[in-house]
Amino acid sequence: MRSVWGARAPRPLCHAPRVTPRAAPALPSLGKVILWDDTFVRYHEPHIGIAAVKVLETLGFEVSLAKNRRCCGRPAFSQGNLETATKLGKHNVDSLSSLQYSSTPILFLEPSCWSMFVEDYRELKIANAENVAKRCFLFEKFVDDFLVKEPDALQFNQRPATIAIHPHCHAKSIMNPEFMRGLVERLPGRKATVLDTACCGMAGAFGALAEKYDLSVQVAQRLLDNIDNQPPGTEIIASGTSCRHQISDLSNARPKHMAELLADALL
């Protein structure tokens, strides 16, 4: 498989668990939300989707997964294959514009998928992309916005911990990631820092290619130095799957998604 797409041998391939995030049976709720179970969550990290569903249902939302969705088109878009990206985008926008979904918030766990919806579909001039973009939220921002209005909606355990957050480039380019620190510090006893980092260096398939590996590691050095300089026992949060892969591959840290941190802390 490595030879097919030019992966360098030291890069571990993604594990594919036989579990998928599933929403619980519908209960009386605050309303419905759609969780975009991206390719990474659906096939490689379903525990992240499960954690997100747990948090959202504890808040009181009825969670459904996006039906008949296709890849957001990020891999094609990043490779300059705009025709394929546009076809995928049109399908997704049309599907999420149906009467069934027309007013439901759409939540994303992977920032690079989210940015396709809120920026790139519009640049590709996909019909109705603007309206769909208004309903698209990064998971942690949606939760934080809700807790700003309803600070007691979630009850968390008390545990002293130091948390370092590496924001995804696509998230940083669209919003101020500082809210992530405040979200983490809603958990009693936690002290959070948003790391002053640049790109992790993986950038989707870029860092997995044999000819790009050395450059990928060089780009990652600032992030790795930041992680090394954290106090012993610091937990690392990274919402991007590429970021988590890079950090796990090049350091001893085992980063988690924000959804995992929140779900694990629920009382």
mmCIF file of C-alpha atoms in Angstrom:
data_model
loop_
_atom_site.group_PDB
_atom_site.id
_atom_site.type_symbol
_atom_site.label_atom_id
_atom_site.label_comp_id
_atom_site.label_asym_id
_atom_site.label_seq_id
_atom_site.Cartn_x
_atom_site.Cartn_y
_atom_site.Cartn_z
ATOM 1 C CA MET A 1 0.000 0.000 0.000
ATOM 2 C CA ARG A 2 2.860 2.383 0.826
ATOM 3 C CA SER A 3 4.279 2.073 -2.686
ATOM 4 C CA VAL A 4 0.943 3.002 -4.247
ATOM 5 C CA TRP A 5 0.934 6.524 -2.834
ATOM 6 C CA GLY A 6 4.626 7.013 -2.103
ATOM 7 C CA ALA A 7 4.567 6.891 1.686
ATOM 8 C CA ARG A 8 7.904 6.769 3.466
ATOM 9 C CA ALA A 9 8.440 3.513 5.363
ATOM 10 C CA PRO A 10 8.838 5.035 8.875
ATOM 11 C CA ARG A 11 5.351 6.551 8.685
ATOM 12 C CA PRO A 12 2.861 4.257 10.455
ATOM 13 C CA LEU A 13 -0.292 3.627 8.457
ATOM 14 C CA CYS A 14 -3.639 4.490 10.024
ATOM 15 C CA HIS A 15 -5.472 1.783 11.939
ATOM 16 C CA ALA A 16 -9.034 1.072 10.813
ATOM 17 C CA PRO A 17 -11.183 0.037 13.799
ATOM 18 C CA ARG A 18 -14.480 -1.721 13.184
ATOM 19 C CA VAL A 19 -16.473 0.838 15.127
ATOM 20 C CA THR A 20 -18.418 3.858 13.929
ATOM 21 C CA PRO A 21 -19.930 6.743 15.908
ATOM 22 C CA ARG A 22 -23.624 6.146 16.430
ATOM 23 C CA ALA A 23 -26.124 8.522 17.957
ATOM 24 C CA ALA A 24 -28.381 7.224 20.709
ATOM 25 C CA PRO A 25 -32.133 6.898 20.117
ATOM 26 C CA ALA A 26 -33.786 10.304 19.918
ATOM 27 C CA LEU A 27 -34.890 11.823 23.219
ATOM 28 C CA PRO A 28 -36.615 15.140 23.989
ATOM 29 C CA SER A 29 -33.914 17.660 23.180
ATOM 30 C CA LEU A 30 -32.898 21.255 22.608
ATOM 31 C CA GLY A 31 -32.966 20.557 18.900
ATOM 32 C CA LYS A 32 -31.125 18.638 16.227
ATOM 33 C CA VAL A 33 -27.536 18.896 15.083
ATOM 34 C CA ILE A 34 -25.756 17.104 12.261
ATOM 35 C CA LEU A 35 -22.328 15.676 13.036
ATOM 36 C CA TRP A 36 -20.118 15.526 9.955
ATOM 37 C CA ASP A 37 -18.355 12.213 10.537
ATOM 38 C CA ASP A 38 -15.427 12.884 8.263
ATOM 39 C CA THR A 39 -13.419 10.139 6.600
ATOM 40 C CA PHE A 40 -10.805 10.131 9.352
ATOM 41 C CA VAL A 41 -13.363 9.788 12.138
ATOM 42 C CA ARG A 42 -15.506 7.285 10.264
ATOM 43 C CA TYR A 43 -12.711 4.898 9.327
ATOM 44 C CA HIS A 44 -9.709 5.565 11.575
ATOM 45 C CA GLU A 45 -10.703 7.386 14.779
ATOM 46 C CA PRO A 46 -14.341 6.547 15.549
ATOM 47 C CA HIS A 47 -13.699 7.070 19.259
ATOM 48 C CA ILE A 48 -13.530 10.810 18.533
ATOM 49 C CA GLY A 49 -16.966 10.770 16.949
ATOM 50 C CA ILE A 50 -18.307 8.738 19.857
ATOM 51 C CA ALA A 51 -16.877 11.296 22.297
ATOM 52 C CA ALA A 52 -18.457 14.174 20.370
ATOM 53 C CA VAL A 53 -21.869 12.490 20.362
ATOM 54 C CA LYS A 54 -21.583 11.957 24.119
ATOM 55 C CA VAL A 55 -20.886 15.649 24.735
ATOM 56 C CA LEU A 56 -23.624 16.877 22.414
ATOM 57 C CA GLU A 57 -26.258 14.531 23.809
ATOM 58 C CA THR A 58 -25.297 15.508 27.353
ATOM 59 C CA LEU A 59 -25.890 19.117 26.344
ATOM 60 C CA GLY A 60 -29.350 18.034 25.242
ATOM 61 C CA PHE A 61 -29.065 17.874 21.457
ATOM 62 C CA GLU A 62 -30.370 15.154 19.193
ATOM 63 C CA VAL A 63 -27.428 14.112 17.044
ATOM 64 C CA SER A 64 -27.619 12.609 13.578
ATOM 65 C CA LEU A 65 -24.852 11.816 11.133
ATOM 66 C CA ALA A 66 -24.864 13.381 7.679
ATOM 67 C CA LYS A 67 -26.623 10.929 5.382
ATOM 68 C CA ASN A 68 -25.325 10.192 1.888
ATOM 69 C CA ARG A 69 -22.403 12.517 2.411
ATOM 70 C CA ARG A 70 -19.274 12.227 0.323
ATOM 71 C CA CYS A 71 -15.731 13.349 1.034
ATOM 72 C CA CYS A 72 -15.655 17.105 1.575
ATOM 73 C CA GLY A 73 -13.177 17.369 -1.292
ATOM 74 C CA ARG A 74 -10.228 18.654 0.725
ATOM 75 C CA PRO A 75 -7.715 16.110 -0.669
ATOM 76 C CA ALA A 76 -8.738 16.890 -4.254
ATOM 77 C CA PHE A 77 -8.775 20.649 -3.615
ATOM 78 C CA SER A 78 -5.311 20.553 -2.024
ATOM 79 C CA GLN A 79 -3.937 18.746 -5.090
ATOM 80 C CA GLY A 80 -5.457 21.288 -7.470
ATOM 81 C CA ASN A 81 -8.135 18.905 -8.718
ATOM 82 C CA LEU A 82 -10.863 21.532 -8.646
ATOM 83 C CA GLU A 83 -13.217 19.601 -10.906
ATOM 84 C CA THR A 84 -13.448 16.698 -8.465
ATOM 85 C CA ALA A 85 -13.619 19.028 -5.458
ATOM 86 C CA THR A 86 -16.488 20.920 -7.078
ATOM 87 C CA LYS A 87 -18.426 17.731 -7.850
ATOM 88 C CA LEU A 88 -18.061 16.538 -4.267
ATOM 89 C CA GLY A 89 -18.977 19.955 -2.931
ATOM 90 C CA LYS A 90 -22.114 20.208 -5.056
ATOM 91 C CA HIS A 91 -23.284 16.819 -3.836
ATOM 92 C CA ASN A 92 -22.705 17.715 -0.190
ATOM 93 C CA VAL A 93 -24.286 21.157 -0.423
ATOM 94 C CA ASP A 94 -27.334 19.778 -2.225
ATOM 95 C CA SER A 95 -27.712 17.003 0.343
ATOM 96 C CA LEU A 96 -27.436 19.372 3.299
ATOM 97 C CA SER A 97 -29.811 21.869 1.691
ATOM 98 C CA SER A 98 -32.699 19.389 1.548
ATOM 99 C CA LEU A 99 -35.834 20.081 3.587
ATOM 100 C CA GLN A 100 -34.699 17.451 6.080
ATOM 101 C CA TYR A 101 -31.523 19.415 6.863
ATOM 102 C CA SER A 102 -32.281 22.960 5.709
ATOM 103 C CA SER A 103 -31.978 24.673 9.107
ATOM 104 C CA THR A 104 -29.973 22.186 11.176
ATOM 105 C CA PRO A 105 -26.503 23.181 12.469
ATOM 106 C CA ILE A 106 -23.676 21.110 10.984
ATOM 107 C CA LEU A 107 -20.751 20.366 13.311
ATOM 108 C CA PHE A 108 -17.250 19.403 12.201
ATOM 109 C CA LEU A 109 -14.523 17.581 14.103
ATOM 110 C CA GLU A 110 -11.873 18.001 11.394
ATOM 111 C CA PRO A 111 -10.964 21.664 10.739
ATOM 112 C CA SER A 112 -9.857 21.036 7.154
ATOM 113 C CA CYS A 113 -13.320 19.668 6.317
ATOM 114 C CA TRP A 114 -14.994 22.596 8.072
ATOM 115 C CA SER A 115 -12.957 25.131 6.114
ATOM 116 C CA MET A 116 -14.020 23.508 2.834
ATOM 117 C CA PHE A 117 -17.619 24.294 3.717
ATOM 118 C CA VAL A 118 -17.139 27.788 5.102
ATOM 119 C CA GLU A 119 -14.543 29.042 2.608
ATOM 120 C CA ASP A 120 -13.628 26.847 -0.318
ATOM 121 C CA TYR A 121 -17.087 25.820 -1.513
ATOM 122 C CA ARG A 122 -17.904 29.491 -1.820
ATOM 123 C CA GLU A 123 -14.685 30.154 -3.733
ATOM 124 C CA LEU A 124 -15.655 27.318 -6.075
ATOM 125 C CA LYS A 125 -18.947 29.175 -6.598
ATOM 126 C CA ILE A 126 -21.077 26.192 -5.640
ATOM 127 C CA ALA A 127 -24.750 27.132 -5.610
ATOM 128 C CA ASN A 128 -26.211 27.621 -2.114
ATOM 129 C CA ALA A 129 -22.792 27.172 -0.487
ATOM 130 C CA GLU A 130 -23.199 30.529 1.273
ATOM 131 C CA ASN A 131 -26.381 29.427 3.034
ATOM 132 C CA VAL A 132 -24.925 26.091 4.096
ATOM 133 C CA ALA A 133 -21.739 27.787 5.352
ATOM 134 C CA LYS A 134 -23.787 29.836 7.829
ATOM 135 C CA ARG A 135 -24.861 26.611 9.524
ATOM 136 C CA CYS A 136 -21.377 25.096 9.776
ATOM 137 C CA PHE A 137 -19.477 25.161 13.065
ATOM 138 C CA LEU A 138 -16.289 23.677 14.407
ATOM 139 C CA PHE A 139 -17.351 21.271 17.168
ATOM 140 C CA GLU A 140 -15.407 22.965 19.949
ATOM 141 C CA LYS A 141 -16.618 26.443 18.944
ATOM 142 C CA PHE A 142 -20.240 25.290 18.954
ATOM 143 C CA VAL A 143 -19.815 23.792 22.428
ATOM 144 C CA ASP A 144 -17.975 26.848 23.733
ATOM 145 C CA ASP A 145 -20.605 29.245 22.374
ATOM 146 C CA PHE A 146 -23.309 27.181 24.050
ATOM 147 C CA LEU A 147 -21.489 27.137 27.393
ATOM 148 C CA VAL A 148 -21.013 30.901 27.260
ATOM 149 C CA LYS A 149 -24.808 31.179 27.289
ATOM 150 C CA GLU A 150 -25.444 28.176 29.563
ATOM 151 C CA PRO A 151 -22.335 27.741 31.732
ATOM 152 C CA ASP A 152 -23.894 25.001 33.865
ATOM 153 C CA ALA A 153 -25.073 22.868 30.941
ATOM 154 C CA LEU A 154 -22.183 20.427 31.427
ATOM 155 C CA GLN A 155 -20.767 19.195 34.712
ATOM 156 C CA PHE A 156 -17.114 18.195 34.705
ATOM 157 C CA ASN A 157 -14.946 16.345 37.192
ATOM 158 C CA GLN A 158 -12.255 18.038 39.249
ATOM 159 C CA ARG A 159 -8.743 17.059 38.209
ATOM 160 C CA PRO A 160 -5.511 19.040 38.217
ATOM 161 C CA ALA A 161 -3.931 18.917 34.769
ATOM 162 C CA THR A 162 -1.904 21.020 32.375
ATOM 163 C CA ILE A 163 -3.252 21.115 28.835
ATOM 164 C CA ALA A 164 -1.387 22.430 25.772
ATOM 165 C CA ILE A 165 -3.459 23.123 22.649
ATOM 166 C CA HIS A 166 -2.109 23.050 19.093
ATOM 167 C CA PRO A 167 -4.705 24.783 16.882
ATOM 168 C CA HIS A 168 -5.101 23.569 13.314
ATOM 169 C CA CYS A 169 -3.906 25.979 10.598
ATOM 170 C CA HIS A 170 -7.350 26.069 8.977
ATOM 171 C CA ALA A 171 -8.952 27.001 12.291
ATOM 172 C CA LYS A 172 -6.351 29.697 13.008
ATOM 173 C CA SER A 173 -6.813 31.215 9.562
ATOM 174 C CA ILE A 174 -10.538 31.752 10.139
ATOM 175 C CA MET A 175 -10.937 32.372 13.865
ATOM 176 C CA ASN A 176 -8.997 33.323 16.976
ATOM 177 C CA PRO A 177 -8.111 30.013 18.672
ATOM 178 C CA GLU A 178 -7.848 31.629 22.108
ATOM 179 C CA PHE A 179 -11.413 30.509 22.917
ATOM 180 C CA MET A 180 -10.033 26.952 23.136
ATOM 181 C CA ARG A 181 -8.069 27.865 26.243
ATOM 182 C CA GLY A 182 -11.215 29.185 27.908
ATOM 183 C CA LEU A 183 -13.136 26.058 26.958
ATOM 184 C CA VAL A 184 -10.532 23.775 28.517
ATOM 185 C CA GLU A 185 -10.375 25.881 31.668
ATOM 186 C CA ARG A 186 -14.105 25.322 32.206
ATOM 187 C CA LEU A 187 -12.932 21.923 33.410
ATOM 188 C CA PRO A 188 -12.133 22.324 37.135
ATOM 189 C CA GLY A 189 -8.436 22.126 37.920
ATOM 190 C CA ARG A 190 -7.220 22.354 34.340
ATOM 191 C CA LYS A 191 -4.727 24.974 33.243
ATOM 192 C CA ALA A 192 -4.523 25.491 29.494
ATOM 193 C CA THR A 193 -2.125 27.108 27.039
ATOM 194 C CA VAL A 194 -2.622 27.730 23.329
ATOM 195 C CA LEU A 195 0.756 26.921 21.813
ATOM 196 C CA ASP A 196 2.464 29.509 19.609
ATOM 197 C CA THR A 197 3.019 27.128 16.727
ATOM 198 C CA ALA A 198 2.950 27.159 12.959
ATOM 199 C CA CYS A 199 1.948 24.281 10.662
ATOM 200 C CA CYS A 200 2.597 20.812 12.069
ATOM 201 C CA GLY A 201 4.268 19.889 8.779
ATOM 202 C CA MET A 202 2.043 16.955 7.891
ATOM 203 C CA ALA A 203 -0.525 18.967 5.909
ATOM 204 C CA GLY A 204 -2.666 16.042 4.844
ATOM 205 C CA ALA A 205 -0.789 13.729 2.472
ATOM 206 C CA PHE A 206 2.139 16.153 2.062
ATOM 207 C CA GLY A 207 4.171 14.889 4.996
ATOM 208 C CA ALA A 208 3.476 11.246 4.214
ATOM 209 C CA LEU A 209 5.160 11.409 0.810
ATOM 210 C CA ALA A 210 8.685 10.027 0.705
ATOM 211 C CA GLU A 211 10.096 13.051 -1.126
ATOM 212 C CA LYS A 212 8.510 15.481 1.362
ATOM 213 C CA TYR A 213 9.320 13.678 4.599
ATOM 214 C CA ASP A 214 12.465 15.619 5.546
ATOM 215 C CA LEU A 215 10.809 18.969 4.842
ATOM 216 C CA SER A 216 7.770 17.871 6.833
ATOM 217 C CA VAL A 217 9.964 17.129 9.854
ATOM 218 C CA GLN A 218 11.740 20.484 9.517
ATOM 219 C CA VAL A 219 8.419 22.342 9.469
ATOM 220 C CA ALA A 220 7.298 20.406 12.546
ATOM 221 C CA GLN A 221 10.313 21.419 14.622
ATOM 222 C CA ARG A 222 8.737 24.542 16.111
ATOM 223 C CA LEU A 223 5.753 22.503 17.272
ATOM 224 C CA LEU A 224 7.962 19.729 18.631
ATOM 225 C CA ASP A 225 10.094 22.233 20.548
ATOM 226 C CA ASN A 226 6.948 23.737 22.069
ATOM 227 C CA ILE A 227 5.769 20.314 23.177
ATOM 228 C CA ASP A 228 9.180 19.422 24.619
ATOM 229 C CA ASN A 229 9.163 22.648 26.647
ATOM 230 C CA GLN A 230 5.878 21.834 28.398
ATOM 231 C CA PRO A 231 5.895 20.632 32.016
ATOM 232 C CA PRO A 232 6.060 16.852 32.491
ATOM 233 C CA GLY A 233 2.664 15.214 32.192
ATOM 234 C CA THR A 234 1.174 17.931 29.981
ATOM 235 C CA GLU A 235 -1.716 16.671 27.861
ATOM 236 C CA ILE A 236 -1.727 17.722 24.206
ATOM 237 C CA ILE A 237 -4.919 18.660 22.364
ATOM 238 C CA ALA A 238 -4.936 18.824 18.560
ATOM 239 C CA SER A 239 -8.161 18.822 16.565
ATOM 240 C CA GLY A 240 -6.559 18.023 13.192
ATOM 241 C CA THR A 241 -5.979 14.382 12.330
ATOM 242 C CA SER A 242 -2.798 15.272 10.420
ATOM 243 C CA CYS A 243 -1.538 17.197 13.435
ATOM 244 C CA ARG A 244 -2.212 14.293 15.793
ATOM 245 C CA HIS A 245 -0.499 11.875 13.416
ATOM 246 C CA GLN A 246 2.571 14.102 13.122
ATOM 247 C CA ILE A 247 2.850 14.674 16.864
ATOM 248 C CA SER A 248 2.450 10.963 17.626
ATOM 249 C CA ASP A 249 4.992 10.040 14.963
ATOM 250 C CA LEU A 250 7.697 12.526 15.945
ATOM 251 C CA SER A 251 7.332 12.776 19.730
ATOM 252 C CA ASN A 252 6.367 10.778 22.801
ATOM 253 C CA ALA A 253 3.128 12.746 23.183
ATOM 254 C CA ARG A 254 -0.227 11.104 22.487
ATOM 255 C CA PRO A 255 -2.507 13.984 21.499
ATOM 256 C CA LYS A 256 -6.267 13.919 21.867
ATOM 257 C CA HIS A 257 -9.111 15.724 20.146
ATOM 258 C CA MET A 258 -10.967 18.345 22.181
ATOM 259 C CA ALA A 259 -14.063 16.125 22.048
ATOM 260 C CA GLU A 260 -12.182 13.378 23.876
ATOM 261 C CA LEU A 261 -10.991 15.744 26.602
ATOM 262 C CA LEU A 262 -14.519 17.036 27.216
ATOM 263 C CA ALA A 263 -16.185 13.622 27.086
ATOM 264 C CA ASP A 264 -13.680 12.056 29.474
ATOM 265 C CA ALA A 265 -14.256 14.866 31.987
ATOM 266 C CA LEU A 266 -18.060 14.618 32.109
ATOM 267 C CA LEU A 267 -19.625 13.639 35.415
#
